[in-house]
Coordinates of C-alpha atoms in Angstrom, one line a residue:
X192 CA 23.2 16.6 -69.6
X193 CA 22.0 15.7 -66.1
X194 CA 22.5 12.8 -63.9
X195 CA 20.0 11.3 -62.3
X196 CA 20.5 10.5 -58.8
X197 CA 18.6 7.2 -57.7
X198 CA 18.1 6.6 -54.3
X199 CA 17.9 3.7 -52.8
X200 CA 14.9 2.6 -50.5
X201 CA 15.2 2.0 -47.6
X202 CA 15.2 -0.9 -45.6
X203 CA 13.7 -1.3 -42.1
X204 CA 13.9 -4.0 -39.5
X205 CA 11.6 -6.8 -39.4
X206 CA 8.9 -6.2 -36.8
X207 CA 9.9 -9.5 -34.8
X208 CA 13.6 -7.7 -34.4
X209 CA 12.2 -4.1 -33.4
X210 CA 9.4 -5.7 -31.6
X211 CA 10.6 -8.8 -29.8
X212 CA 9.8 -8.6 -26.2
X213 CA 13.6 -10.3 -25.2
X214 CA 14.8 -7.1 -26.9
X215 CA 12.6 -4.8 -25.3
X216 CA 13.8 -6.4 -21.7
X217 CA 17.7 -6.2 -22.6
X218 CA 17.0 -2.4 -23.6
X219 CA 15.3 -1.4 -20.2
X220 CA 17.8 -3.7 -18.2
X221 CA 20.7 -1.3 -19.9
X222 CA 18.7 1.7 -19.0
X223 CA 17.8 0.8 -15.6
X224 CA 21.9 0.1 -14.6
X225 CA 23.1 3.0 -16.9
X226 CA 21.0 5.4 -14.4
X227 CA 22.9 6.9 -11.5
X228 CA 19.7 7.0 -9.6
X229 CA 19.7 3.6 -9.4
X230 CA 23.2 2.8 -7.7
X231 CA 22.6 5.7 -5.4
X232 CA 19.2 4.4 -4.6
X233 CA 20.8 0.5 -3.9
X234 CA 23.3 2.1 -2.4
X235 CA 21.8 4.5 0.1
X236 CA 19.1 1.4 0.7
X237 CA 22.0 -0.6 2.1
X238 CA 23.2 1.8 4.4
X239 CA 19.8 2.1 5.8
X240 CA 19.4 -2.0 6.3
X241 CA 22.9 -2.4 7.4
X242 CA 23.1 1.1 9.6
X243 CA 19.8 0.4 11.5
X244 CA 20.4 -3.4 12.0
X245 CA 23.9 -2.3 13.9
X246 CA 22.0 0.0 15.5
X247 CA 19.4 -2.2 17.0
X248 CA 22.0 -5.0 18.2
X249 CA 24.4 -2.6 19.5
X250 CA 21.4 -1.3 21.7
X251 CA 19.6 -4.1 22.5
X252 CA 19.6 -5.1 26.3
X253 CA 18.9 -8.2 28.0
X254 CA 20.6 -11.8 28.4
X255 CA 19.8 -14.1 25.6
X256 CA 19.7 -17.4 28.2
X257 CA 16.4 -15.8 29.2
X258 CA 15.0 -15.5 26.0
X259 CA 13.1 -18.5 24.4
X260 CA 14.3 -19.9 21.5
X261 CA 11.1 -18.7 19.0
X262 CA 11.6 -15.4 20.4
X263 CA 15.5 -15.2 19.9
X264 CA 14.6 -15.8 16.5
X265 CA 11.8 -13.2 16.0
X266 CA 14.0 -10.6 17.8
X267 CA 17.4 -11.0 14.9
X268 CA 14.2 -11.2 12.0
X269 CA 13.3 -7.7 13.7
X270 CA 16.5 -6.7 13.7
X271 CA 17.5 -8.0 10.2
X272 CA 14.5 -6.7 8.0
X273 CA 14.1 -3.3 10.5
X274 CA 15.3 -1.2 7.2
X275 CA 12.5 -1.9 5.2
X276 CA 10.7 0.4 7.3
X277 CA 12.5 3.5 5.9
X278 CA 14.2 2.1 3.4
X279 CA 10.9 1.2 1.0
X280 CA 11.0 4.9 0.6
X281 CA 13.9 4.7 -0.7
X282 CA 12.6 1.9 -3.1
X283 CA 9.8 4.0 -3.9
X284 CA 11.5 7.0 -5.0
X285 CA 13.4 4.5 -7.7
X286 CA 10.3 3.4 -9.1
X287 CA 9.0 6.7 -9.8
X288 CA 12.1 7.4 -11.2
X289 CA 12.3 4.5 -13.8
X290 CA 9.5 6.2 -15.6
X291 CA 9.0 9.6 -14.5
X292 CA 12.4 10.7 -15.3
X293 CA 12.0 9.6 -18.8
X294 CA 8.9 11.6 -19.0
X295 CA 10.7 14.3 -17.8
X296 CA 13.4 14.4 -20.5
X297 CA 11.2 13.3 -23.5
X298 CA 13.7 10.2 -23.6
X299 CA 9.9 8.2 -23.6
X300 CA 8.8 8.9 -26.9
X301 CA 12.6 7.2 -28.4
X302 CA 11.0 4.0 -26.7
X303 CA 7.6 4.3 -27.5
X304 CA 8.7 5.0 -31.1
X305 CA 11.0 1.8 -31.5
X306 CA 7.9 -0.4 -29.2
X307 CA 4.8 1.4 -31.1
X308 CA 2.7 -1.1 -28.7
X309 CA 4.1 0.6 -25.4
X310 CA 2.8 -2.3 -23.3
X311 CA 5.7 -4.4 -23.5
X312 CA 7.7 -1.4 -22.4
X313 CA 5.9 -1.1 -19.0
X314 CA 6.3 -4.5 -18.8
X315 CA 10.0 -4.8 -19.1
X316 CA 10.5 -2.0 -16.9
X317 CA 8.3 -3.5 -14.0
X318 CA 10.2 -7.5 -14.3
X319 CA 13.7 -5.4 -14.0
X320 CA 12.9 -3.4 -11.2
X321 CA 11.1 -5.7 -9.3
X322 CA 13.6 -8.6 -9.7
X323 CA 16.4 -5.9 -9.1
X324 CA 14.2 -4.7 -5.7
X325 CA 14.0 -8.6 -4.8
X326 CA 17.8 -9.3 -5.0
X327 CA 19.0 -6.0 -3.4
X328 CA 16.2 -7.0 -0.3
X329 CA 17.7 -10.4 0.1
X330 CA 21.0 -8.8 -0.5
X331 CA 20.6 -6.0 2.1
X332 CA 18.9 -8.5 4.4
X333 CA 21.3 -11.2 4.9
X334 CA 23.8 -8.5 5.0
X335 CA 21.8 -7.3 8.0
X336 CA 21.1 -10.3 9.2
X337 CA 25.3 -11.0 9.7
X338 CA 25.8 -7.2 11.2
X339 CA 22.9 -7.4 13.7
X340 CA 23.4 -10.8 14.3
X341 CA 27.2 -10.0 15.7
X342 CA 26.2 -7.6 17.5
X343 CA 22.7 -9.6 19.2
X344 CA 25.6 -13.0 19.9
X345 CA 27.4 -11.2 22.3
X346 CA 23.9 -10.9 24.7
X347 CA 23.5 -14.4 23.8
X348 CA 20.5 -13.8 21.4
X349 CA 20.9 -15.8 17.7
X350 CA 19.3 -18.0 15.0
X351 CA 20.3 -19.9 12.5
X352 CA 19.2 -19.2 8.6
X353 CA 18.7 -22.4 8.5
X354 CA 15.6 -22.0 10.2
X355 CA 12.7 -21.3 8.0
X356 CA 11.1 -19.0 11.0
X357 CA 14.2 -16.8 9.8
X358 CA 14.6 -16.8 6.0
X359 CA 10.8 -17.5 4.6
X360 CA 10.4 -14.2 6.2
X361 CA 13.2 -12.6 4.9
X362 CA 12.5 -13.5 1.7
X363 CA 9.4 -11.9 2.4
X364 CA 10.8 -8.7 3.2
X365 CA 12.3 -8.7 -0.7
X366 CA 9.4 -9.4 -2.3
X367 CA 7.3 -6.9 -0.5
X368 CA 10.5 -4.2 -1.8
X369 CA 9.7 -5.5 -5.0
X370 CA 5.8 -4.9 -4.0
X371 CA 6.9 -1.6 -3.2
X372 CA 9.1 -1.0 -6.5
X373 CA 6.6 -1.8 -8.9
X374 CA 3.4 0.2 -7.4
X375 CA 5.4 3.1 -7.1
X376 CA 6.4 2.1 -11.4
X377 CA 2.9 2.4 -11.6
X378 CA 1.8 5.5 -9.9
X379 CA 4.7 7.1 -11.8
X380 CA 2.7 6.0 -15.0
X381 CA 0.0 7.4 -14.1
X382 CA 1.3 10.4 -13.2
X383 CA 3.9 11.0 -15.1
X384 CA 5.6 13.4 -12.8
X385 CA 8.7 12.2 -10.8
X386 CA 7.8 14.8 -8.1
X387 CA 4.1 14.3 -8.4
X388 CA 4.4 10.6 -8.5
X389 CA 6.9 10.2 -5.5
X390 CA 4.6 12.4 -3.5
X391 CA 1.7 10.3 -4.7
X392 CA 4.0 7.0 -4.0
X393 CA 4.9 8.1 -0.4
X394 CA 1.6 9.7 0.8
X395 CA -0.1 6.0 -0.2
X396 CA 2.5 3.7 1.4
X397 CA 3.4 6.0 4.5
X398 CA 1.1 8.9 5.0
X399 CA -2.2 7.0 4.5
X400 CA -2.1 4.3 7.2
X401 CA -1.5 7.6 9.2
X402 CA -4.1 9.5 8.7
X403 CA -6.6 6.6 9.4
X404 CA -5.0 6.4 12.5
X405 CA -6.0 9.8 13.6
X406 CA -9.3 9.0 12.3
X407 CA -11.8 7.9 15.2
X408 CA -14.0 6.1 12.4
X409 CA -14.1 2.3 13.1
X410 CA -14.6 1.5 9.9
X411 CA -11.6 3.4 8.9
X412 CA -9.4 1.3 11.3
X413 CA -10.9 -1.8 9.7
X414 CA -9.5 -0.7 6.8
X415 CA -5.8 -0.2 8.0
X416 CA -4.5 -4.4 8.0
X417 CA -6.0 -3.9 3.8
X418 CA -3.4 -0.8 3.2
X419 CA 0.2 -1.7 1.0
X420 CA 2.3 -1.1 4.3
X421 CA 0.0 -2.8 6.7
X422 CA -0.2 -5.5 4.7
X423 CA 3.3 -5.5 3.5
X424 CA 5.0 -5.5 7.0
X425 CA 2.8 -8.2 8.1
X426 CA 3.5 -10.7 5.5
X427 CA 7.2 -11.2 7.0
X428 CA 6.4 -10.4 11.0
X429 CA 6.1 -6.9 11.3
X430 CA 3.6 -4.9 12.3
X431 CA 2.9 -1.5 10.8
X432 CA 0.3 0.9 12.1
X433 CA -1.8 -1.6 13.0
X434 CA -1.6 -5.4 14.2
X435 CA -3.1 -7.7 11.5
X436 CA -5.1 -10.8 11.9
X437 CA -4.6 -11.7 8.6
X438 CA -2.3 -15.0 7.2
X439 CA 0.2 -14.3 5.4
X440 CA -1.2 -15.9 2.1
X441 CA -4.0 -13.5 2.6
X442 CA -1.2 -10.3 2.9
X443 CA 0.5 -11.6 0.2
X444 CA -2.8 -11.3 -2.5
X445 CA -3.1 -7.6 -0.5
X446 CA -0.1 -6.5 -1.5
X447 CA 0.0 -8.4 -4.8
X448 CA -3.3 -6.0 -6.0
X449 CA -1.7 -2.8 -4.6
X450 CA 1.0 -3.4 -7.3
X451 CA -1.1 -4.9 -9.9
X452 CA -3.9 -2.1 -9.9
X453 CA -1.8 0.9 -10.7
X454 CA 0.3 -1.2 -12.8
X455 CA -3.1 -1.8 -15.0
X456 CA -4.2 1.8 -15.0
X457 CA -1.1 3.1 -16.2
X458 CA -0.9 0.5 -19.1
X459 CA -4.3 1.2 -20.2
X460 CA -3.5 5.6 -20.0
X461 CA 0.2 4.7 -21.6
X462 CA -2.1 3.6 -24.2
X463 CA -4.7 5.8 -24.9
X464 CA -2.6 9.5 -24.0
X465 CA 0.1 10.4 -26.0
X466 CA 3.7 10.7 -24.6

């Protein structure tokens, strides 16, 4: 005589627990701090800030009695926010990174397979690394700000945080890391490469504005205030390759669509090709 074996069905989350978005946000947040790349990228970034800022005040030359006020203030902002220069690369790298890497590894398809919509994924990946990039620029930047700072007092040359000349752009400089962060999250989308994406990441931000340059097509240099780095830089008082005319409400929207539009294309491909 036989027994039968009865097995039980099983039961399966309700869609609002696999699905919720607050869920999908935690996951990714966990992800994002559990990768290595991530502290060595905030990490290196740092340096970078802090190393060049040192640099610049422990060079600089001149007596700060000379030196107007507004200027004193433009000239520690300079010195302050100089490792955004080189350090978006940094920044860049990362964002690749966030998606590329699980590409890579096949680690995608786990999420994709627990967030069947995929959207929401991308999503939550681009609010944690762009509010990470935001906090680690205003980190880095006030952190440069007191290291440059020390060394720009002794000529005489300071300014106060207090003044909004100083830290509405150095807010600035953090958001456009966060610019930087999520366009490079898209490209890597798109790509779905780490090293084809951080090629594709760097070659837009750095390599382009370049090559126009070289370019003697007018309309080419009318083109350079519109690129992401251009356009970037000048939102917070830097110039890039170019000097911009622009307002900085105007640079903002520039760099705003330079993150958006890859962001968009990679959403809509996430959706359509398989992982």
């Amino acid at each position: 005589m036989s027994t039968a074996t009865v097995t039980e069905p099983r039961t399966s989350l309700p869609a609002s627990a696999t699905l919720s978005f607050g869920g999908v946000l935690r996951a990714e947040r966990i992800k994002f701090f559990s990768l290595r790349s991530t502290w060595w990228s905030f990490g290196v970034y740092v340096a970078i800030s802090i190393g060049l800022a040192a640099l610049m005040g422990a060079t600089f030359w001149g007596e700060g009695e000379s030196i107007p006020a507004e200027q004193q203030t433009s000239l520690v902002l300079q010195v302050a926010t100089f490792g955004v220069f080189f350090g978006q690369l940094v920044m860049a790298t990362l964002g690749v990174l966030v998606i590329g890497g699980e590409f890579s590894t096949g680690m995608i398809r786990s999420s994709f397979t627990a967030v069947p919509k995929r959207l929401p994924v991308l999503v939550a990946k681009a609010i944690v690394l762009g509010v990470s990039a935001f906090v680690l620029g205003v980190v880095a930047s006030l952190a440069s700000y007191a290291v440059g700072g020390a060394f720009l007092s002794s000529f005489g040359v300071s300014a106060s945080l207090t003044d909004p000349d100083l830290w509405v752009p150095l807010l600035g400089s953090a958001l456009y890391l966060a610019v930087v962060s999520v366009f490079a999250l898209g490209i890597g989308t798109i790509v779905r490469s780490s090293a084809g994406g951080i090629t594709a990441a760097i070659g837009a931000i750095i390599l382009l504005p370049i090559i126009l340059m070289m370019l003697p097509v007018e309309w080419l240099q009318d083109l350079q205030p519109y690129l992401l780095m251009n356009a970037g830089l000048a939102s917070f008082g830097l110039n890039g390759f170019t000097a911009s005319d622009l307002s900085t409400a105007a640079n903002l929207v520039i760099i705003g669509i330079w993150a958006a539009v890859p962001l968009i294309v990679g959403g809509v491909l996430l959706k359509r090709r398989d992982a």
